[in-house]
GROMACS .gro file of C-alpha atoms in nm:
model
  419
    1MET     CA    1  -4.598   2.568  -4.937
    2LEU     CA    2  -4.480   2.869  -5.137
    3ASN     CA    3  -4.258   2.645  -5.351
    4SER     CA    4  -4.554   2.419  -5.426
    5LEU     CA    5  -4.772   2.713  -5.528
    6THR     CA    6  -4.496   2.856  -5.746
    7THR     CA    7  -4.445   2.522  -5.917
    8ALA     CA    8  -4.821   2.475  -5.961
    9PHE     CA    9  -4.853   2.809  -6.145
   10LYS     CA   10  -4.581   2.698  -6.389
   11LEU     CA   11  -4.791   2.400  -6.504
   12ASP     CA   12  -5.069   2.485  -6.750
   13GLU     CA   13  -5.330   2.246  -6.615
   14LEU     CA   14  -5.276   2.334  -6.249
   15ARG     CA   15  -5.259   2.704  -6.330
   16SER     CA   16  -5.597   2.680  -6.503
   17LYS     CA   17  -5.746   2.502  -6.200
   18LEU     CA   18  -5.607   2.760  -5.958
   19LEU     CA   19  -5.723   3.056  -6.167
   20PHE     CA   20  -6.070   2.900  -6.204
   21THR     CA   21  -6.089   2.854  -5.825
   22LEU     CA   22  -5.985   3.215  -5.763
   23ALA     CA   23  -6.241   3.339  -6.018
   24MET     CA   24  -6.523   3.148  -5.845
   25LEU     CA   25  -6.418   3.279  -5.503
   26PHE     CA   26  -6.408   3.633  -5.646
   27LEU     CA   27  -6.764   3.583  -5.774
   28PHE     CA   28  -6.864   3.478  -5.422
   29ARG     CA   29  -6.716   3.795  -5.270
   30VAL     CA   30  -6.885   4.014  -5.533
   31GLY     CA   31  -7.220   3.855  -5.459
   32ALA     CA   32  -7.169   3.916  -5.087
   33HIS     CA   33  -7.208   4.290  -5.159
   34ILE     CA   34  -7.515   4.275  -5.388
   35PRO     CA   35  -7.816   4.375  -5.173
   36VAL     CA   36  -8.148   4.193  -5.176
   37PRO     CA   37  -8.429   4.408  -5.324
   38GLY     CA   38  -8.686   4.527  -5.074
   39VAL     CA   39  -8.459   4.520  -4.766
   40ASN     CA   40  -8.336   4.823  -4.574
   41PRO     CA   41  -7.965   4.749  -4.506
   42GLU     CA   42  -7.940   4.993  -4.214
   43ALA     CA   43  -8.241   4.845  -4.032
   44PHE     CA   44  -8.108   4.497  -4.113
   45ALA     CA   45  -7.771   4.581  -3.952
   46LYS     CA   46  -7.947   4.705  -3.636
   47LEU     CA   47  -8.147   4.384  -3.609
   48LEU     CA   48  -7.825   4.189  -3.652
   49GLN     CA   49  -7.699   4.326  -3.320
   50THR     CA   50  -8.002   4.200  -3.128
   51GLY     CA   51  -7.934   3.829  -3.145
   52GLN     CA   52  -7.649   3.584  -3.111
   53LEU     CA   53  -7.783   3.348  -3.374
   54LEU     CA   54  -7.791   3.628  -3.633
   55GLY     CA   55  -7.430   3.714  -3.549
   56PHE     CA   56  -7.339   3.348  -3.600
   57PHE     CA   57  -7.489   3.359  -3.951
   58ASP     CA   58  -7.283   3.669  -4.028
   59VAL     CA   59  -6.962   3.494  -3.920
   60ILE     CA   60  -7.027   3.197  -4.150
   61SER     CA   61  -7.125   3.417  -4.445
   62GLY     CA   62  -6.820   3.643  -4.421
   63GLY     CA   63  -7.022   3.960  -4.368
   64ALA     CA   64  -7.277   3.883  -4.643
   65PHE     CA   65  -7.556   3.850  -4.387
   66LYS     CA   66  -7.478   4.191  -4.234
   67ASN     CA   67  -7.491   4.346  -4.583
   68ALA     CA   68  -7.833   4.187  -4.648
   69SER     CA   69  -7.690   4.048  -4.972
   70ILE     CA   70  -7.809   3.768  -5.197
   71PHE     CA   71  -7.558   3.534  -5.025
   72ALA     CA   72  -7.683   3.625  -4.675
   73MET     CA   73  -7.764   3.263  -4.582
   74SER     CA   74  -7.428   3.150  -4.716
   75ILE     CA   75  -7.383   2.776  -4.769
   76THR     CA   76  -7.533   2.685  -4.429
   77PRO     CA   77  -7.847   2.510  -4.571
   78TYR     CA   78  -7.624   2.288  -4.786
   79ILE     CA   79  -7.411   2.195  -4.484
   80ASN     CA   80  -7.724   2.114  -4.282
   81ALA     CA   81  -7.870   1.911  -4.569
   82SER     CA   82  -7.544   1.716  -4.611
   83ILE     CA   83  -7.528   1.637  -4.238
   84ILE     CA   84  -7.893   1.526  -4.230
   85MET     CA   85  -7.839   1.306  -4.538
   86GLN     CA   86  -7.538   1.143  -4.370
   87LEU     CA   87  -7.750   1.068  -4.065
   88LEU     CA   88  -8.037   0.936  -4.279
   89THR     CA   89  -7.793   0.708  -4.463
   90VAL     CA   90  -7.751   0.513  -4.140
   91VAL     CA   91  -8.127   0.499  -4.071
   92ILE     CA   92  -8.284   0.445  -4.415
   93PRO     CA   93  -8.184   0.114  -4.584
   94HIS     CA   94  -8.230   0.252  -4.937
   95LEU     CA   95  -7.984   0.535  -4.878
   96GLU     CA   96  -7.742   0.295  -4.708
   97LYS     CA   97  -7.759   0.071  -5.014
   98LEU     CA   98  -7.690   0.368  -5.243
   99ALA     CA   99  -7.390   0.469  -5.032
  100LYS     CA  100  -7.239   0.123  -5.086
  101GLU     CA  101  -7.297   0.119  -5.464
  102GLY     CA  102  -6.989   0.328  -5.540
  103GLU     CA  103  -6.980   0.630  -5.767
  104GLU     CA  104  -7.332   0.592  -5.911
  105GLY     CA  105  -7.486   0.564  -5.567
  106ARG     CA  106  -7.297   0.870  -5.442
  107LYS     CA  107  -7.421   1.070  -5.742
  108LYS     CA  108  -7.783   0.990  -5.651
  109ILE     CA  109  -7.725   1.085  -5.287
  110THR     CA  110  -7.566   1.411  -5.405
  111GLN     CA  111  -7.872   1.480  -5.620
  112TYR     CA  112  -8.102   1.418  -5.323
  113THR     CA  113  -7.885   1.655  -5.117
  114ARG     CA  114  -7.925   1.929  -5.378
  115TYR     CA  115  -8.304   1.902  -5.375
  116PHE     CA  116  -8.310   1.892  -4.996
  117THR     CA  117  -8.083   2.199  -4.984
  118ALA     CA  118  -8.326   2.400  -5.198
  119VAL     CA  119  -8.622   2.302  -4.977
  120LEU     CA  120  -8.430   2.368  -4.656
  121ALA     CA  121  -8.301   2.702  -4.788
  122PHE     CA  122  -8.652   2.818  -4.880
  123VAL     CA  123  -8.791   2.722  -4.538
  124GLN     CA  124  -8.500   2.898  -4.366
  125ALA     CA  125  -8.542   3.202  -4.590
  126ILE     CA  126  -8.912   3.226  -4.506
  127GLY     CA  127  -8.836   3.205  -4.132
  128MET     CA  128  -8.556   3.461  -4.162
  129THR     CA  129  -8.774   3.701  -4.360
  130MET     CA  130  -9.056   3.676  -4.107
  131ALA     CA  131  -8.817   3.725  -3.813
  132LEU     CA  132  -8.657   4.029  -3.977
  133GLN     CA  133  -8.977   4.191  -4.102
  134GLY     CA  134  -8.875   4.520  -3.936
  135ALA     CA  135  -8.600   4.554  -4.198
  136LEU     CA  136  -8.834   4.522  -4.498
  137ALA     CA  137  -8.898   4.846  -4.684
  138ASN     CA  138  -9.252   4.736  -4.782
  139PRO     CA  139  -9.386   4.454  -4.559
  140SER     CA  140  -9.626   4.283  -4.801
  141VAL     CA  141  -9.676   3.920  -4.902
  142LEU     CA  142  -9.516   3.979  -5.242
  143ASN     CA  143  -9.213   4.141  -5.081
  144TYR     CA  144  -9.180   3.854  -4.832
  145LEU     CA  145  -9.178   3.603  -5.119
  146THR     CA  146  -8.934   3.812  -5.324
  147VAL     CA  147  -8.683   3.834  -5.039
  148ALA     CA  148  -8.721   3.464  -4.948
  149ILE     CA  149  -8.680   3.348  -5.309
  150THR     CA  150  -8.375   3.574  -5.353
  151PHE     CA  151  -8.212   3.432  -5.039
  152THR     CA  152  -8.287   3.078  -5.163
  153ALA     CA  153  -8.149   3.150  -5.511
  154GLY     CA  154  -7.830   3.287  -5.355
  155THR     CA  155  -7.777   2.968  -5.154
  156VAL     CA  156  -7.842   2.749  -5.460
  157LEU     CA  157  -7.596   2.960  -5.662
  158LEU     CA  158  -7.334   2.917  -5.388
  159MET     CA  159  -7.395   2.542  -5.395
  160TRP     CA  160  -7.335   2.544  -5.771
  161ILE     CA  161  -7.018   2.754  -5.730
  162GLY     CA  162  -6.888   2.511  -5.467
  163GLU     CA  163  -6.953   2.209  -5.690
  164GLN     CA  164  -6.786   2.380  -5.985
  165ILE     CA  165  -6.475   2.445  -5.774
  166THR     CA  166  -6.468   2.082  -5.664
  167ASP     CA  167  -6.505   1.952  -6.022
  168LYS     CA  168  -6.292   2.200  -6.219
  169GLY     CA  169  -6.075   2.369  -5.959
  170ILE     CA  170  -5.855   2.276  -5.664
  171GLY     CA  171  -5.984   2.172  -5.323
  172ASN     CA  172  -6.330   2.117  -5.178
  173GLY     CA  173  -6.552   2.397  -5.307
  174ILE     CA  174  -6.790   2.419  -5.010
  175SER     CA  175  -6.502   2.428  -4.763
  176LEU     CA  176  -6.323   2.696  -4.965
  177LEU     CA  177  -6.635   2.915  -4.962
  178ILE     CA  178  -6.649   2.899  -4.582
  179PHE     CA  179  -6.272   2.955  -4.571
  180THR     CA  180  -6.304   3.266  -4.789
  181GLY     CA  181  -6.590   3.403  -4.580
  182ILE     CA  182  -6.387   3.374  -4.260
  183VAL     CA  183  -6.062   3.508  -4.407
  184SER     CA  184  -6.245   3.808  -4.555
  185ARG     CA  185  -6.313   3.930  -4.199
  186ILE     CA  186  -5.942   3.961  -4.113
  187PRO     CA  187  -5.887   4.310  -4.267
  188SER     CA  188  -6.182   4.460  -4.080
  189ALA     CA  189  -6.063   4.297  -3.756
  190MET     CA  190  -5.716   4.448  -3.805
  191VAL     CA  191  -5.870   4.791  -3.869
  192ASN     CA  192  -6.072   4.759  -3.547
  193ILE     CA  193  -5.759   4.669  -3.350
  194GLY     CA  194  -5.579   4.970  -3.498
  195GLN     CA  195  -5.864   5.199  -3.394
  196TYR     CA  196  -5.867   5.055  -3.041
  197LEU     CA  197  -5.492   5.120  -3.017
  198LYS     CA  198  -5.534   5.482  -3.129
  199THR     CA  199  -5.815   5.551  -2.882
  200GLY     CA  200  -5.631   5.380  -2.596
  201THR     CA  201  -5.899   5.115  -2.543
  202ILE     CA  202  -5.628   4.848  -2.555
  203ASN     CA  203  -5.249   4.850  -2.543
  204ILE     CA  204  -4.980   4.685  -2.751
  205PHE     CA  205  -4.933   4.415  -2.487
  206SER     CA  206  -5.290   4.290  -2.546
  207VAL     CA  207  -5.223   4.268  -2.920
  208LEU     CA  208  -4.902   4.071  -2.859
  209VAL     CA  209  -5.092   3.829  -2.634
  210LEU     CA  210  -5.353   3.788  -2.909
  211VAL     CA  211  -5.085   3.713  -3.171
  212ILE     CA  212  -4.903   3.462  -2.947
  213ILE     CA  213  -5.224   3.279  -2.862
  214GLY     CA  214  -5.317   3.270  -3.231
  215ILE     CA  215  -4.982   3.114  -3.325
  216LEU     CA  216  -5.010   2.854  -3.047
  217VAL     CA  217  -5.366   2.766  -3.150
  218ILE     CA  218  -5.266   2.725  -3.516
  219ALA     CA  219  -4.981   2.493  -3.414
  220ALA     CA  220  -5.219   2.291  -3.194
  221VAL     CA  221  -5.479   2.267  -3.471
  222VAL     CA  222  -5.220   2.142  -3.721
  223TYR     CA  223  -5.088   1.889  -3.468
  224VAL     CA  224  -5.434   1.749  -3.387
  225GLN     CA  225  -5.563   1.760  -3.746
  226GLU     CA  226  -5.266   1.556  -3.864
  227GLY     CA  227  -5.272   1.326  -3.559
  228GLN     CA  228  -5.349   0.959  -3.627
  229ARG     CA  229  -5.353   0.630  -3.444
  230ARG     CA  230  -5.221   0.369  -3.687
  231ILE     CA  231  -5.338   0.017  -3.616
  232PRO     CA  232  -5.109  -0.240  -3.785
  233VAL     CA  233  -5.282  -0.478  -4.028
  234GLN     CA  234  -5.116  -0.791  -4.168
  235TYR     CA  235  -5.238  -0.938  -4.497
  236ALA     CA  236  -5.192  -1.310  -4.560
  237LYS     CA  237  -5.030  -1.442  -4.875
  238ARG     CA  238  -5.253  -1.570  -5.154
  239VAL     CA  239  -5.145  -1.787  -5.445
  240VAL     CA  240  -5.334  -1.721  -5.769
  241GLY     CA  241  -5.194  -1.936  -6.050
  242ARG     CA  242  -4.821  -1.882  -6.047
  243ARG     CA  243  -4.841  -1.545  -5.872
  244VAL     CA  244  -4.825  -1.475  -5.499
  245TYR     CA  245  -5.033  -1.183  -5.373
  246GLY     CA  246  -5.039  -1.019  -5.030
  247GLY     CA  247  -4.813  -1.088  -4.742
  248GLN     CA  248  -4.746  -0.720  -4.677
  249THR     CA  249  -4.799  -0.518  -4.362
  250SER     CA  250  -5.016  -0.209  -4.373
  251HIS     CA  251  -5.199   0.004  -4.118
  252LEU     CA  252  -5.547   0.133  -4.045
  253PRO     CA  253  -5.530   0.513  -3.983
  254LEU     CA  254  -5.775   0.652  -3.726
  255LYS     CA  255  -5.771   1.031  -3.703
  256VAL     CA  256  -5.784   1.199  -3.363
  257ASN     CA  257  -6.030   1.460  -3.492
  258GLN     CA  258  -6.245   1.240  -3.713
  259ALA     CA  259  -6.558   1.457  -3.684
  260GLY     CA  260  -6.392   1.782  -3.795
  261VAL     CA  261  -6.582   2.099  -3.712
  262ILE     CA  262  -6.932   1.944  -3.740
  263PRO     CA  263  -6.985   1.894  -3.360
  264ILE     CA  264  -6.911   2.264  -3.298
  265ILE     CA  265  -7.167   2.366  -3.563
  266PHE     CA  266  -7.427   2.130  -3.409
  267ALA     CA  267  -7.364   2.248  -3.053
  268SER     CA  268  -7.349   2.621  -3.131
  269SER     CA  269  -7.670   2.613  -3.336
  270LEU     CA  270  -7.853   2.418  -3.064
  271LEU     CA  271  -7.728   2.640  -2.783
  272MET     CA  272  -7.778   2.976  -2.959
  273PHE     CA  273  -8.133   2.907  -3.071
  274PRO     CA  274  -8.300   2.925  -2.722
  275GLY     CA  275  -8.110   3.247  -2.650
  276GLN     CA  276  -8.234   3.399  -2.974
  277ILE     CA  277  -8.594   3.298  -2.896
  278ALA     CA  278  -8.563   3.436  -2.540
  279SER     CA  279  -8.438   3.771  -2.675
  280TRP     CA  280  -8.769   3.814  -2.859
  281PHE     CA  281  -8.960   3.794  -2.525
  282SER     CA  282  -8.760   4.042  -2.319
  283GLY     CA  283  -9.054   4.118  -2.089
  284ASN     CA  284  -9.102   3.754  -1.986
  285ALA     CA  285  -8.961   3.652  -1.646
  286PHE     CA  286  -8.838   3.311  -1.765
  287ALA     CA  287  -8.674   3.465  -2.072
  288ALA     CA  288  -8.498   3.723  -1.855
  289TRP     CA  289  -8.377   3.447  -1.620
  290TYR     CA  290  -8.246   3.242  -1.911
  291LEU     CA  291  -8.063   3.536  -2.066
  292LYS     CA  292  -7.907   3.621  -1.729
  293TRP     CA  293  -7.772   3.277  -1.641
  294PHE     CA  294  -7.716   3.131  -1.987
  295ALA     CA  295  -7.576   3.435  -2.165
  296TRP     CA  296  -7.330   3.354  -2.443
  297GLY     CA  297  -6.981   3.342  -2.297
  298GLY     CA  298  -7.102   3.286  -1.940
  299VAL     CA  299  -6.986   3.003  -1.717
  300LEU     CA  300  -7.301   2.787  -1.746
  301ASN     CA  301  -7.323   2.849  -2.119
  302SER     CA  302  -6.958   2.749  -2.170
  303ILE     CA  303  -7.001   2.432  -1.962
  304PHE     CA  304  -7.308   2.318  -2.157
  305TYR     CA  305  -7.137   2.417  -2.482
  306ALA     CA  306  -6.835   2.199  -2.405
  307LEU     CA  307  -7.053   1.902  -2.296
  308LEU     CA  308  -7.265   1.926  -2.612
  309ILE     CA  309  -6.953   1.932  -2.831
  310ILE     CA  310  -6.812   1.622  -2.659
  311GLY     CA  311  -7.143   1.439  -2.698
  312PHE     CA  312  -7.187   1.536  -3.063
  313THR     CA  313  -6.826   1.436  -3.138
  314TYR     CA  314  -6.892   1.082  -3.018
  315PHE     CA  315  -7.226   1.073  -3.197
  316TYR     CA  316  -7.096   1.197  -3.534
  317THR     CA  317  -6.786   0.977  -3.519
  318ALA     CA  318  -7.010   0.675  -3.455
  319VAL     CA  319  -7.220   0.770  -3.759
  320ILE     CA  320  -6.933   0.806  -4.009
  321MET     CA  321  -6.705   0.531  -3.867
  322ASN     CA  322  -6.848   0.182  -3.825
  323PRO     CA  323  -6.600  -0.059  -3.657
  324VAL     CA  324  -6.802  -0.364  -3.768
  325ASP     CA  325  -6.781  -0.263  -4.136
  326MET     CA  326  -6.411  -0.184  -4.099
  327ALA     CA  327  -6.344  -0.526  -3.944
  328GLU     CA  328  -6.543  -0.697  -4.220
  329ASN     CA  329  -6.350  -0.514  -4.492
  330ILE     CA  330  -6.018  -0.614  -4.335
  331LYS     CA  331  -6.136  -0.977  -4.316
  332LYS     CA  332  -6.271  -0.963  -4.673
  333TYR     CA  333  -5.928  -0.880  -4.816
  334GLY     CA  334  -5.749  -1.142  -4.610
  335GLY     CA  335  -5.617  -0.909  -4.343
  336PHE     CA  336  -5.600  -0.929  -3.965
  337ILE     CA  337  -5.468  -0.729  -3.673
  338PRO     CA  338  -5.176  -0.918  -3.512
  339GLY     CA  339  -5.290  -1.091  -3.193
  340LEU     CA  340  -5.663  -1.064  -3.273
  341ARG     CA  341  -5.906  -1.294  -3.449
  342PRO     CA  342  -6.077  -1.150  -3.759
  343GLY     CA  343  -6.438  -1.043  -3.713
  344ARG     CA  344  -6.591  -0.960  -3.376
  345SER     CA  345  -6.266  -0.934  -3.179
  346THR     CA  346  -6.121  -0.698  -3.439
  347ALA     CA  347  -6.436  -0.480  -3.435
  348GLU     CA  348  -6.430  -0.458  -3.055
  349TYR     CA  349  -6.063  -0.358  -3.055
  350ILE     CA  350  -6.118  -0.090  -3.321
  351SER     CA  351  -6.418   0.041  -3.126
  352LYS     CA  352  -6.212   0.064  -2.805
  353VAL     CA  353  -5.929   0.250  -2.979
  354MET     CA  354  -6.174   0.487  -3.150
  355SER     CA  355  -6.343   0.561  -2.816
  356ARG     CA  356  -6.012   0.662  -2.658
  357ILE     CA  357  -5.882   0.883  -2.937
  358THR     CA  358  -6.229   1.038  -2.990
  359LEU     CA  359  -6.222   1.154  -2.627
  360ALA     CA  360  -5.897   1.342  -2.695
  361GLY     CA  361  -6.043   1.494  -3.013
  362ALA     CA  362  -6.367   1.590  -2.836
  363ILE     CA  363  -6.186   1.765  -2.551
  364PHE     CA  364  -5.970   1.950  -2.804
  365LEU     CA  365  -6.279   2.069  -2.996
  366ALA     CA  366  -6.444   2.183  -2.671
  367LEU     CA  367  -6.135   2.384  -2.574
  368ILE     CA  368  -6.114   2.535  -2.922
  369ALA     CA  369  -6.481   2.637  -2.910
  370ILE     CA  370  -6.462   2.821  -2.576
  371LEU     CA  371  -6.132   2.985  -2.673
  372PRO     CA  372  -6.291   3.325  -2.766
  373ASN     CA  373  -6.407   3.368  -2.406
  374VAL     CA  374  -6.051   3.308  -2.284
  375ILE     CA  375  -5.914   3.550  -2.543
  376LEU     CA  376  -6.154   3.824  -2.432
  377ALA     CA  377  -6.064   3.770  -2.066
  378LEU     CA  378  -5.688   3.787  -2.133
  379THR     CA  379  -5.668   4.064  -2.391
  380ARG     CA  380  -5.981   4.272  -2.324
  381ILE     CA  381  -6.011   4.337  -2.698
  382PRO     CA  382  -6.383   4.395  -2.772
  383ASN     CA  383  -6.573   4.317  -3.092
  384VAL     CA  384  -6.283   4.148  -3.268
  385TYR     CA  385  -6.372   3.813  -3.419
  386PHE     CA  386  -6.109   3.565  -3.310
  387GLY     CA  387  -6.227   3.211  -3.252
  388GLY     CA  388  -6.073   2.869  -3.239
  389THR     CA  389  -6.355   2.740  -3.461
  390ALA     CA  390  -6.256   2.983  -3.736
  391LEU     CA  391  -5.890   2.883  -3.704
  392LEU     CA  392  -5.989   2.516  -3.709
  393ILE     CA  393  -6.178   2.566  -4.036
  394VAL     CA  394  -5.914   2.788  -4.195
  395VAL     CA  395  -5.619   2.565  -4.105
  396GLY     CA  396  -5.804   2.244  -4.196
  397VAL     CA  397  -5.912   2.373  -4.538
  398ALA     CA  398  -5.564   2.515  -4.608
  399LEU     CA  399  -5.401   2.181  -4.523
  400ASP     CA  400  -5.645   1.982  -4.739
  401THR     CA  401  -5.604   2.219  -5.034
  402MET     CA  402  -5.224   2.210  -5.016
  403LYS     CA  403  -5.233   1.830  -4.999
  404GLN     CA  404  -5.437   1.823  -5.320
  405ILE     CA  405  -5.192   2.058  -5.492
  406GLU     CA  406  -4.896   1.850  -5.378
  407SER     CA  407  -5.064   1.527  -5.491
  408HIS     CA  408  -5.114   1.678  -5.839
  409LEU     CA  409  -4.749   1.785  -5.847
  410LEU     CA  410  -4.634   1.441  -5.730
  411MET     CA  411  -4.844   1.270  -5.996
  412ARG     CA  412  -4.689   1.483  -6.267
  413SER     CA  413  -4.341   1.415  -6.130
  414TYR     CA  414  -4.403   1.042  -6.167
  415GLN     CA  415  -4.531   1.096  -6.520
  416GLY     CA  416  -4.215   1.284  -6.609
  417PHE     CA  417  -4.003   1.007  -6.460
  418LEU     CA  418  -4.186   0.738  -6.661
  419LYS     CA  419  -4.146   0.938  -6.983
   0.00000   0.00000   0.00000
């Protein structure tokens, strides 16, 4: 990895891409400390401690939400808009047709996603401003609109920064923004651990356990992220004029974790929302019962969390991977799976294999998601953000970015060989 980065900085084009990416990420971190006008940061920080959903926003934004900055909503509306557009692509025939039209169709879907992001961000900003009205310095209609529009503008600016990184830099811009937000919390977490050690709240053994578990989780994430089930595909020979095409053996790669981190985002948002609503009605008997038995990190909460993740993993995998289309594409190019007839039999076999490996990926995601509860029980380290979801995102983005850098280096090596 270090050799690849060193080599990349020696090439002018790659160095420009890397420096551009770092400059955009620096702009993101600067914006995370620019406060929104009309908001009292101290009152905002106190409100942040009253709800789990607000804490979840702060994790995704890398502390920007806690600072009441212009990037407080982070890139979450864009992620939600992208997920909804992917789901609508399966339901709405026009969007499905655009998705199959190639580059031009994808550009139109991207444009629709941008518009939808702006609308979704404004609605979310209005709801957030109304919910956090106690933190407003001057609670008036004009101030509400000013704060909501500023939050929306920050999200749209982050969307632009992410797209610029994707087009002119290295890696997926949106993923790198989330990556940067999570990584930026590491120094503060280390400072907290140091303070706990000084005060005697924890001992060095707890820190060692935390480090060992972190290393094991990173190794497991890399193993599962790179895990594939390769289905062999044989292509028949075709004679076109005097040339013979095909006849080679290839494979169809099916990833174990095809859905990525999306099921965890779905499940956590769905499960945290009722708890946040219940916290606003502390005097209600039903709300008190719900907060008692379904508190975040509790047994019932963890069980429902794991079941939701498994269900959403199957659902999202079914949305993005269609065995019928895959079987038709194999048949279209003259391919077949040895021992199976092209068409329906191939689709049923692919579906069965996907169902089995998706179960393994879903269980892995569920274990990763409830990992913070296990960490807290083993180490007794309070208020230190250490989650399998964060590691899953960080490791996944790092692997994808390094693959892009290595592919650029490999392409230039071939060019040098040809010259």
